[in-house]
PDB file of C-alpha atoms in Angstrom:
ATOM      1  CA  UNK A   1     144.024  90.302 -61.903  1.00  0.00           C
ATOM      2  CA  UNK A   2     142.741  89.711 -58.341  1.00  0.00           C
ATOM      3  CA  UNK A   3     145.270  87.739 -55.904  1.00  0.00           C
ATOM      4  CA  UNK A   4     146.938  86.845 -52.713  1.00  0.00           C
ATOM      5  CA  UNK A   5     149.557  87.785 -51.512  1.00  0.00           C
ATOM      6  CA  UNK A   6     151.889  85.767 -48.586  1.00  0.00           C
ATOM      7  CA  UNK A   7     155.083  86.933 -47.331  1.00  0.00           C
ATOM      8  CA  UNK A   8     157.538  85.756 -46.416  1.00  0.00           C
ATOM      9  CA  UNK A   9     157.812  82.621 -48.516  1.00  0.00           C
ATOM     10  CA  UNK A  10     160.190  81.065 -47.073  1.00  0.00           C
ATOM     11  CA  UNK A  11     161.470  81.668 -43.323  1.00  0.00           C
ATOM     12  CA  UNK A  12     163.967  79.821 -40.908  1.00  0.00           C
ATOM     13  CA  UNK A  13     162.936  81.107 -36.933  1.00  0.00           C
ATOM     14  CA  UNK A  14     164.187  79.836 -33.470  1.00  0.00           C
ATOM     15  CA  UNK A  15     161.579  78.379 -31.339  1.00  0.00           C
ATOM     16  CA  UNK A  16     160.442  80.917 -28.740  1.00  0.00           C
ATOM     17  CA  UNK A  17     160.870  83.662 -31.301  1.00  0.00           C
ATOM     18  CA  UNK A  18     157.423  85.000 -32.593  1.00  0.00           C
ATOM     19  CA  UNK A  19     156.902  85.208 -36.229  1.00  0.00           C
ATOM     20  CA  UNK A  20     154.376  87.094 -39.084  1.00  0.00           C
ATOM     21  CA  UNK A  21     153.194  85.823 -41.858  1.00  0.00           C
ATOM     22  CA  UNK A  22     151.287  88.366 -44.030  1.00  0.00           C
ATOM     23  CA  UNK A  23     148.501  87.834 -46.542  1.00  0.00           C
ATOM     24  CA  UNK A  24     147.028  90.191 -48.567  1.00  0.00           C
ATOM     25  CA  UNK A  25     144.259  90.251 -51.090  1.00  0.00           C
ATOM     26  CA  UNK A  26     142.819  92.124 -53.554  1.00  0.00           C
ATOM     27  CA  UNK A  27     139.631  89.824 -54.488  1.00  0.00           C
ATOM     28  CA  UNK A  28     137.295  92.382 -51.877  1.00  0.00           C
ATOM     29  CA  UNK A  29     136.517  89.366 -50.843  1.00  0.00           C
ATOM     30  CA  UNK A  30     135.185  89.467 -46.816  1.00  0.00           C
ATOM     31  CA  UNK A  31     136.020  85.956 -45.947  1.00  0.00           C
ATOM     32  CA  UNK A  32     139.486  85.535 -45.302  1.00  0.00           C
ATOM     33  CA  UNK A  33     141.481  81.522 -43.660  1.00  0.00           C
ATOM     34  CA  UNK A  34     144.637  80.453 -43.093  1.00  0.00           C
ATOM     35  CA  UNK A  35     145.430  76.820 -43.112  1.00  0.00           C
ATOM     36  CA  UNK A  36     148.505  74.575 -42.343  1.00  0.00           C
ATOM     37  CA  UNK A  37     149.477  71.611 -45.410  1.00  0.00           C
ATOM     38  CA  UNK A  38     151.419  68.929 -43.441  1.00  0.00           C
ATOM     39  CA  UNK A  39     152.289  65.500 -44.554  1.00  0.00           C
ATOM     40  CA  UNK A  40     149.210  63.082 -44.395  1.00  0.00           C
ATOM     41  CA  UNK A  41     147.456  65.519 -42.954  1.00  0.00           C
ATOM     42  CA  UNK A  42     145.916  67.408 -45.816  1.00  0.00           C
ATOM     43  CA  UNK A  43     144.982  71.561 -45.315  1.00  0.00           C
ATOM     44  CA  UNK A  44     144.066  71.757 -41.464  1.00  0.00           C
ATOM     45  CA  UNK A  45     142.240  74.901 -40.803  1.00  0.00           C
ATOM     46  CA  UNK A  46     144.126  77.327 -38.229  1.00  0.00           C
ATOM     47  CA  UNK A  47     141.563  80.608 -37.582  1.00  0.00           C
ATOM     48  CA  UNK A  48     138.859  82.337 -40.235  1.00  0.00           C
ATOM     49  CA  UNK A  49     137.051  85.306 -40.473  1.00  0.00           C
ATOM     50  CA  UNK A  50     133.960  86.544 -42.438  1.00  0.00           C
ATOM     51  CA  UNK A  51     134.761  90.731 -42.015  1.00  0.00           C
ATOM     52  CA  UNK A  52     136.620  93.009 -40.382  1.00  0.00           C
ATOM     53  CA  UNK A  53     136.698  93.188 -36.589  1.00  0.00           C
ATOM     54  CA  UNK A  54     135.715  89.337 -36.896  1.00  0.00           C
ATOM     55  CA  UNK A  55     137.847  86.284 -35.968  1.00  0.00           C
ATOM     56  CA  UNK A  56     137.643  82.760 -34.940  1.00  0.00           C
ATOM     57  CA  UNK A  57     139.513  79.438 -34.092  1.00  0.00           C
ATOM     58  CA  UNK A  58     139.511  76.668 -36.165  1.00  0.00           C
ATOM     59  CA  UNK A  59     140.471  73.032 -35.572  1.00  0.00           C
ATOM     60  CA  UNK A  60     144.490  73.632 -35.201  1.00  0.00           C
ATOM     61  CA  UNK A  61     144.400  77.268 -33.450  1.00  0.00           C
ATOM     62  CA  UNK A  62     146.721  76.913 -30.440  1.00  0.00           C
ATOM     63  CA  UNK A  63     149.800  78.843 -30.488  1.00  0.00           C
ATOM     64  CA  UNK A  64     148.168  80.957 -33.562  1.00  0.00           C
ATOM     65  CA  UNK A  65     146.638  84.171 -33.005  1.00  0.00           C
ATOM     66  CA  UNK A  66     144.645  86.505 -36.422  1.00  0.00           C
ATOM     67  CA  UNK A  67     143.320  89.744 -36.679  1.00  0.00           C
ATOM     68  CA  UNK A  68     141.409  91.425 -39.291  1.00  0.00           C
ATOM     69  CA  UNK A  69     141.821  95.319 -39.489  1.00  0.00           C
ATOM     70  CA  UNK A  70     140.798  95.544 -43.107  1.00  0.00           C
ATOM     71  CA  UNK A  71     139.463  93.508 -45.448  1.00  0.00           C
ATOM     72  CA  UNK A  72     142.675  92.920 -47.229  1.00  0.00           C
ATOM     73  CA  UNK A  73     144.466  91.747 -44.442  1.00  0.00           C
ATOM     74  CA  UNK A  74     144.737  88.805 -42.477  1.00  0.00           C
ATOM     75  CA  UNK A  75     147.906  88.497 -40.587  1.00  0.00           C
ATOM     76  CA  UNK A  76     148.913  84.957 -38.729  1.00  0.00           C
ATOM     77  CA  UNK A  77     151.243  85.436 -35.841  1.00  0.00           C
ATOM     78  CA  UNK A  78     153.003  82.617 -33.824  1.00  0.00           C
ATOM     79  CA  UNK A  79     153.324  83.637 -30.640  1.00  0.00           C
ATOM     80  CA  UNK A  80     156.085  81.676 -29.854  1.00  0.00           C
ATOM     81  CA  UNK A  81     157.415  79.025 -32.149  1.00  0.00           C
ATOM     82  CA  UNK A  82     157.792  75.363 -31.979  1.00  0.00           C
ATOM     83  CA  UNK A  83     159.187  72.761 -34.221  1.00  0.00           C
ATOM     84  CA  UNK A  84     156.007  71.552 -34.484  1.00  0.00           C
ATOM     85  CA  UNK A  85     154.844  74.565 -35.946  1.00  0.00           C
ATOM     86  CA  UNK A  86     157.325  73.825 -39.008  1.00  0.00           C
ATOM     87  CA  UNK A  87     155.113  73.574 -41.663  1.00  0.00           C
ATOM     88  CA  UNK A  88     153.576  75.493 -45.414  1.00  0.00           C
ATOM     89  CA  UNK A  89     150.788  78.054 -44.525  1.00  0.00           C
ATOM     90  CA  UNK A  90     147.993  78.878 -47.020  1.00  0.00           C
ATOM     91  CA  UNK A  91     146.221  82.238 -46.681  1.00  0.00           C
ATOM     92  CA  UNK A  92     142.836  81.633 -48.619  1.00  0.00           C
ATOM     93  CA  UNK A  93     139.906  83.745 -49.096  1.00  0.00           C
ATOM     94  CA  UNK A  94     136.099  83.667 -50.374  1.00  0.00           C
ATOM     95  CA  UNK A  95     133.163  85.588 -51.686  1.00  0.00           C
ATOM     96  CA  UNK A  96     131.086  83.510 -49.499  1.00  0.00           C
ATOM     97  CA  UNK A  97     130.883  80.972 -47.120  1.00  0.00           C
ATOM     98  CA  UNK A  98     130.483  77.333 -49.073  1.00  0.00           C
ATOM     99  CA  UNK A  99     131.881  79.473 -52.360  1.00  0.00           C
ATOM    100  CA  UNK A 100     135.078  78.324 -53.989  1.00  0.00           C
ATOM    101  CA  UNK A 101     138.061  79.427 -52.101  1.00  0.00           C
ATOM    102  CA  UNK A 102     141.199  81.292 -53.611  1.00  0.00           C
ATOM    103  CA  UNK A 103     144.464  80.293 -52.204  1.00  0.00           C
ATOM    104  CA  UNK A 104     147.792  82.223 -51.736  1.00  0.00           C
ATOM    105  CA  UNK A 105     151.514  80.185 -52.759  1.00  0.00           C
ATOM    106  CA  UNK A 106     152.453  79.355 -49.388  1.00  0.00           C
ATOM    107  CA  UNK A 107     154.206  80.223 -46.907  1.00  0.00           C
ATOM    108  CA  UNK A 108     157.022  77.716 -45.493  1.00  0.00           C
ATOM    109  CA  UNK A 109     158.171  77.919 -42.492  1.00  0.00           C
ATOM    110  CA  UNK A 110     161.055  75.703 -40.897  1.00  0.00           C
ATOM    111  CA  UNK A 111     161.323  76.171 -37.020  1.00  0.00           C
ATOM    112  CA  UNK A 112     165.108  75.235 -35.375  1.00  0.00           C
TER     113      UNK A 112
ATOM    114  CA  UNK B   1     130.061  66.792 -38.510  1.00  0.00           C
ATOM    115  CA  UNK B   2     131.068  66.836 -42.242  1.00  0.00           C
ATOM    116  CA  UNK B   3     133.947  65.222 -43.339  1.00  0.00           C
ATOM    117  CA  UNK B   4     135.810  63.910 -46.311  1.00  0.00           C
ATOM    118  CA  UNK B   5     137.717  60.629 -47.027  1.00  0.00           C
ATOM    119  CA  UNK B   6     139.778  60.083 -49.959  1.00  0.00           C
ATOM    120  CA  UNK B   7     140.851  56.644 -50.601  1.00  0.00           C
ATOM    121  CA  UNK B   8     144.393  56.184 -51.382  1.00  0.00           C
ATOM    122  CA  UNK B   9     147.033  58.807 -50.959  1.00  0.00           C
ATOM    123  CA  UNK B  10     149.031  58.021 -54.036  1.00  0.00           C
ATOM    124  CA  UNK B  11     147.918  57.017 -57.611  1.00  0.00           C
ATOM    125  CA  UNK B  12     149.705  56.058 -60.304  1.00  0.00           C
ATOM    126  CA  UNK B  13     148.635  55.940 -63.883  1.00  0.00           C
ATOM    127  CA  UNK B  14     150.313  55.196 -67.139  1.00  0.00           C
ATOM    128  CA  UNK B  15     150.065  58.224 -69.730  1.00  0.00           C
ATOM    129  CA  UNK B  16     146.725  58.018 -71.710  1.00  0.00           C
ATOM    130  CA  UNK B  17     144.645  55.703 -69.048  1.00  0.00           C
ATOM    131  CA  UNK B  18     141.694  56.840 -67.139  1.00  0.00           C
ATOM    132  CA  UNK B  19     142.279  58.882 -64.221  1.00  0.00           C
ATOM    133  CA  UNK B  20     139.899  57.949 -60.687  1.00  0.00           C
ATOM    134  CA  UNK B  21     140.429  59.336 -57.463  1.00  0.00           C
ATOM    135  CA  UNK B  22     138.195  58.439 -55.285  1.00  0.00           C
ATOM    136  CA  UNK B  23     136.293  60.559 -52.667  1.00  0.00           C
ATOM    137  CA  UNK B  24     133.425  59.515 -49.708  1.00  0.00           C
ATOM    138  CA  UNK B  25     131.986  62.461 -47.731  1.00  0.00           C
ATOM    139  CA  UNK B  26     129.715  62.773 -44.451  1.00  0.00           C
ATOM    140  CA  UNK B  27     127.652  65.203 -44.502  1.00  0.00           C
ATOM    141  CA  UNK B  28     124.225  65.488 -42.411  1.00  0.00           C
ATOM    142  CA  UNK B  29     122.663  67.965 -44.997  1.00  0.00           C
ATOM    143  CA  UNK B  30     122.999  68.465 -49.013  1.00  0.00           C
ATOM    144  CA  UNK B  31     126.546  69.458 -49.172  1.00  0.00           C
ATOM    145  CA  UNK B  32     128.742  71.158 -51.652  1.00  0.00           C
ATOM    146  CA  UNK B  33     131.737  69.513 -53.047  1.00  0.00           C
ATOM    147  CA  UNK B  34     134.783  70.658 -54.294  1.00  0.00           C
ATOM    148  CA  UNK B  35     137.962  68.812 -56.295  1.00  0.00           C
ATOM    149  CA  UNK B  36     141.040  71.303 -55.945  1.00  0.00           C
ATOM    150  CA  UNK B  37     144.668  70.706 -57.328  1.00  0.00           C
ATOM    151  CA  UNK B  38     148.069  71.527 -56.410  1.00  0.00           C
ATOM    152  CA  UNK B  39     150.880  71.639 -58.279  1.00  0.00           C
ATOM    153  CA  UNK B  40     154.221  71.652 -56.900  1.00  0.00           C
ATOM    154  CA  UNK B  41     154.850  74.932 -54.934  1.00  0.00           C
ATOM    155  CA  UNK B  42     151.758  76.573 -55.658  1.00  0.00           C
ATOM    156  CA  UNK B  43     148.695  76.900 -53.803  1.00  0.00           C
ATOM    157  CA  UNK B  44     145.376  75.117 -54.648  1.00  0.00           C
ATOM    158  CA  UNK B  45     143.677  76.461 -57.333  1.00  0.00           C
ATOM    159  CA  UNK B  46     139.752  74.647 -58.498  1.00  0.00           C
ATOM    160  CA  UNK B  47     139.189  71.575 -60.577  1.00  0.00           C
ATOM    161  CA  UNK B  48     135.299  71.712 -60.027  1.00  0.00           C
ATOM    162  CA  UNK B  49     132.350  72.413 -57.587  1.00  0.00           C
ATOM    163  CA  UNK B  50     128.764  70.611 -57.056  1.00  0.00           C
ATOM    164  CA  UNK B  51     126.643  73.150 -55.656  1.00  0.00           C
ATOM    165  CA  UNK B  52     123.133  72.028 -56.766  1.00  0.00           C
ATOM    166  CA  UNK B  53     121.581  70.892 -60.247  1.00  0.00           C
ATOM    167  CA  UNK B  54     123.247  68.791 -62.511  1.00  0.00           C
ATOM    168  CA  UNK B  55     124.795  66.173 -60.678  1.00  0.00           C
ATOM    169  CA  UNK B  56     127.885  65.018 -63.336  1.00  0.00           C
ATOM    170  CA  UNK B  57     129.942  68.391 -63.102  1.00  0.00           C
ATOM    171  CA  UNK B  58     132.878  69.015 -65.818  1.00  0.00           C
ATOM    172  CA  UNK B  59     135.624  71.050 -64.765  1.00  0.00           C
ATOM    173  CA  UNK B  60     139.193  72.346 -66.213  1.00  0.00           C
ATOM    174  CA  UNK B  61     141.735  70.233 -68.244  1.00  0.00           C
ATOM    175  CA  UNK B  62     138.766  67.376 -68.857  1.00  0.00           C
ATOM    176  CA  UNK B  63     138.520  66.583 -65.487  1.00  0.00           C
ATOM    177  CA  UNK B  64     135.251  65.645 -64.176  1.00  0.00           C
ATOM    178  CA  UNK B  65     133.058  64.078 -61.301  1.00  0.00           C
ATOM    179  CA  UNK B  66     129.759  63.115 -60.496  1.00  0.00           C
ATOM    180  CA  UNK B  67     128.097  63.323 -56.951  1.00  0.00           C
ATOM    181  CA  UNK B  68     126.136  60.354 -56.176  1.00  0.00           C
ATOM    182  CA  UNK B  69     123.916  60.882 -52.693  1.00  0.00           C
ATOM    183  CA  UNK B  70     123.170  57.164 -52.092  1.00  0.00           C
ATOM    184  CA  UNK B  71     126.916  56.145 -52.084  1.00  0.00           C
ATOM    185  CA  UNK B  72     127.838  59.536 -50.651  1.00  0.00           C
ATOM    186  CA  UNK B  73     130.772  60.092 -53.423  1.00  0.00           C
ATOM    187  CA  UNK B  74     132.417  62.640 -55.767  1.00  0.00           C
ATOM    188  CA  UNK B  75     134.997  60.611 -57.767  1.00  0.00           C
ATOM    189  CA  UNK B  76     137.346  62.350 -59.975  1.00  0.00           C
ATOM    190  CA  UNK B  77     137.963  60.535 -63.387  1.00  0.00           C
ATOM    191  CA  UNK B  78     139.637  61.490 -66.241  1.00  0.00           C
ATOM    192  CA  UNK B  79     139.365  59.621 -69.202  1.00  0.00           C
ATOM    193  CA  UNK B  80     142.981  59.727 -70.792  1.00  0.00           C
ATOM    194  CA  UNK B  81     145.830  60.829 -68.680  1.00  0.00           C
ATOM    195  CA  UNK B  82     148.491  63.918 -69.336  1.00  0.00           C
ATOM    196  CA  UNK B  83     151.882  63.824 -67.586  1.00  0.00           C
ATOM    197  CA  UNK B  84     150.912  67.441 -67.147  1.00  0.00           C
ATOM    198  CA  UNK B  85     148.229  66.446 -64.567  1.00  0.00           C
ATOM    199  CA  UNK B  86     150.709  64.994 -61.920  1.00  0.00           C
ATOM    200  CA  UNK B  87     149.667  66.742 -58.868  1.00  0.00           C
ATOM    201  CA  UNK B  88     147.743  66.658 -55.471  1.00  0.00           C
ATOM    202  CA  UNK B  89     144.090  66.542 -55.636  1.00  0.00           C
ATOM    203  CA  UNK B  90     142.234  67.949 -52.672  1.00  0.00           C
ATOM    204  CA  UNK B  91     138.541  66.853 -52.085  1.00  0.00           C
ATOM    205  CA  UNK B  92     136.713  69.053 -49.695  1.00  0.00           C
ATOM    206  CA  UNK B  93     133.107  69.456 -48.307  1.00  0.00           C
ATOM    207  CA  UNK B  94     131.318  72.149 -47.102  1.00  0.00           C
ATOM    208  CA  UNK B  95     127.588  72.357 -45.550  1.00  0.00           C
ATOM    209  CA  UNK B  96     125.035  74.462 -44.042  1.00  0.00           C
ATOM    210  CA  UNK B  97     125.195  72.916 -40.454  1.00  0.00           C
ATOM    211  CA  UNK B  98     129.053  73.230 -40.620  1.00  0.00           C
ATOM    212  CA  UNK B  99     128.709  77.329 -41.197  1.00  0.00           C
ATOM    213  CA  UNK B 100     130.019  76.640 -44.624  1.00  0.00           C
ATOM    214  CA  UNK B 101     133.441  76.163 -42.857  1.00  0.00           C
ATOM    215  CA  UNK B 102     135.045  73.893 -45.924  1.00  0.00           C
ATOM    216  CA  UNK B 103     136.535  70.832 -44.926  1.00  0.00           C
ATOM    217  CA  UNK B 104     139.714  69.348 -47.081  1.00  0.00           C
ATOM    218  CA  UNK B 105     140.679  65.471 -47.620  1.00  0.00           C
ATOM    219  CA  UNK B 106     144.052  64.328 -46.864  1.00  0.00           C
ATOM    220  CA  UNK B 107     144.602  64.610 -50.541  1.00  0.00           C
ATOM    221  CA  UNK B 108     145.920  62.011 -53.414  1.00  0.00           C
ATOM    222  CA  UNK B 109     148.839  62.680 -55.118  1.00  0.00           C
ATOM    223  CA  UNK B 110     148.733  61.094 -58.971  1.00  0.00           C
ATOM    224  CA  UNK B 111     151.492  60.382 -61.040  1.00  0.00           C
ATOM    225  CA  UNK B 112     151.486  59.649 -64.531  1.00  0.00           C
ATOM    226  CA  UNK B 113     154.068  57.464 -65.940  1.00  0.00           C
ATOM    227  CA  UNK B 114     155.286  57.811 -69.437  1.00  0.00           C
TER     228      UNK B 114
END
């Protein structure tokens, strides 16, 4: 069966260290997101992108930087952690735009 | 802009009652809705979409929701509860004029007492 994958799933970092979270998926699909669940807060959307070569911000971006090499990847880097930054992080993925999105297990993240 | 309000971020429910969690959206054009659910530790996974069509839509475990244009809603309901459906339910909206970016609620988390 089609999936994603996110590693690590758990992680403990310093702040000022910069951190990786992979996601990988084997749906083919081209649309690939990576959102942030905090507390009241819901999923906030971090950065998106419909193919390869293509990335862009969404509404929480700063301090978060993607990039999209193949269509199976979408790897989320934090540049430079901060506590605020301590949080679960859903990798997602669709067909198409406005079609249902698939969503990793999470990544948590605690910054110190 | 779209956006999505869900109203109340915790219900509670006695095993066997009807199951409503309420969702408003904004949306500028015909938008399509979504109810997702989360259970604990795991990611969200679909209840149900409204793309076009029929407008009462009938998803998994006998969940299902009907959008209504002129009040701008897509309430869950349920009609008997399990304890198996205590979770977070996600509303979420997405729209032409938005790029089909899809836009989440703040969720509702329902528990179901025995």
């Amino acid at each position: 069966d089609a999936e994603i994958t996110q590693s690590p799933r758990h992680k403990i970092t310093e702040t000022g260290r910069q951190v990786t979270l992979a996601c990988h998926q084997t749906w083919n699909h081209n649309n690939m997101f990576w959102y942030r669940q905090d507390l009241g807060h819901g999923l906030r959307l971090i950065h998106y992108s419909y193919g390869v070569q293509d990335t862009n911000k969404g509404e929480v971006s700063d301090g978060y930087s993607v990039s999209r090499s193949n269509t199976e990847d979408l790897p989320l880097t934090l540049e430079s952690a901060a506590s605020s930054q301590t949080s679960v992080y859903f990798c997602a993925s669709s067909e198409t735009s406005g079609n249902t999105i698939y969503f990793g297990e999470g990544s948590w993240l605690t910054v110190v | 802009a779209q956006s999505v309000t869900q109203l109340g971020s915790h219900v509670s429910v006695s095993e066997g009652a009807l199951v409503l969690l309420r969702c408003n959206y904004s949306s500028s054009v015909p938008p399509y809705l979504f109810w997702y659910v989360q259970y604990p530790n795991q990611g969200l996974q679909l209840l149900l979409k409204y793309t076009t069509g029929a407008t009462l839509v009938k998803g998994i475990n006998g969940f299902e929701a009907e959008f209504k244009k002129s009040e701008t809603s897509f309430h869950l309901t349920k009609p008997s509860a399990h304890m198996s459906d205590a979770a977070e339910y996600f509303c979420a909206v997405s729209e032409a004029t938005g790029g089909f970016k899809t836009i989440f609620g703040a969720g509702t988390r329902l528990f179901v007492k025995a």
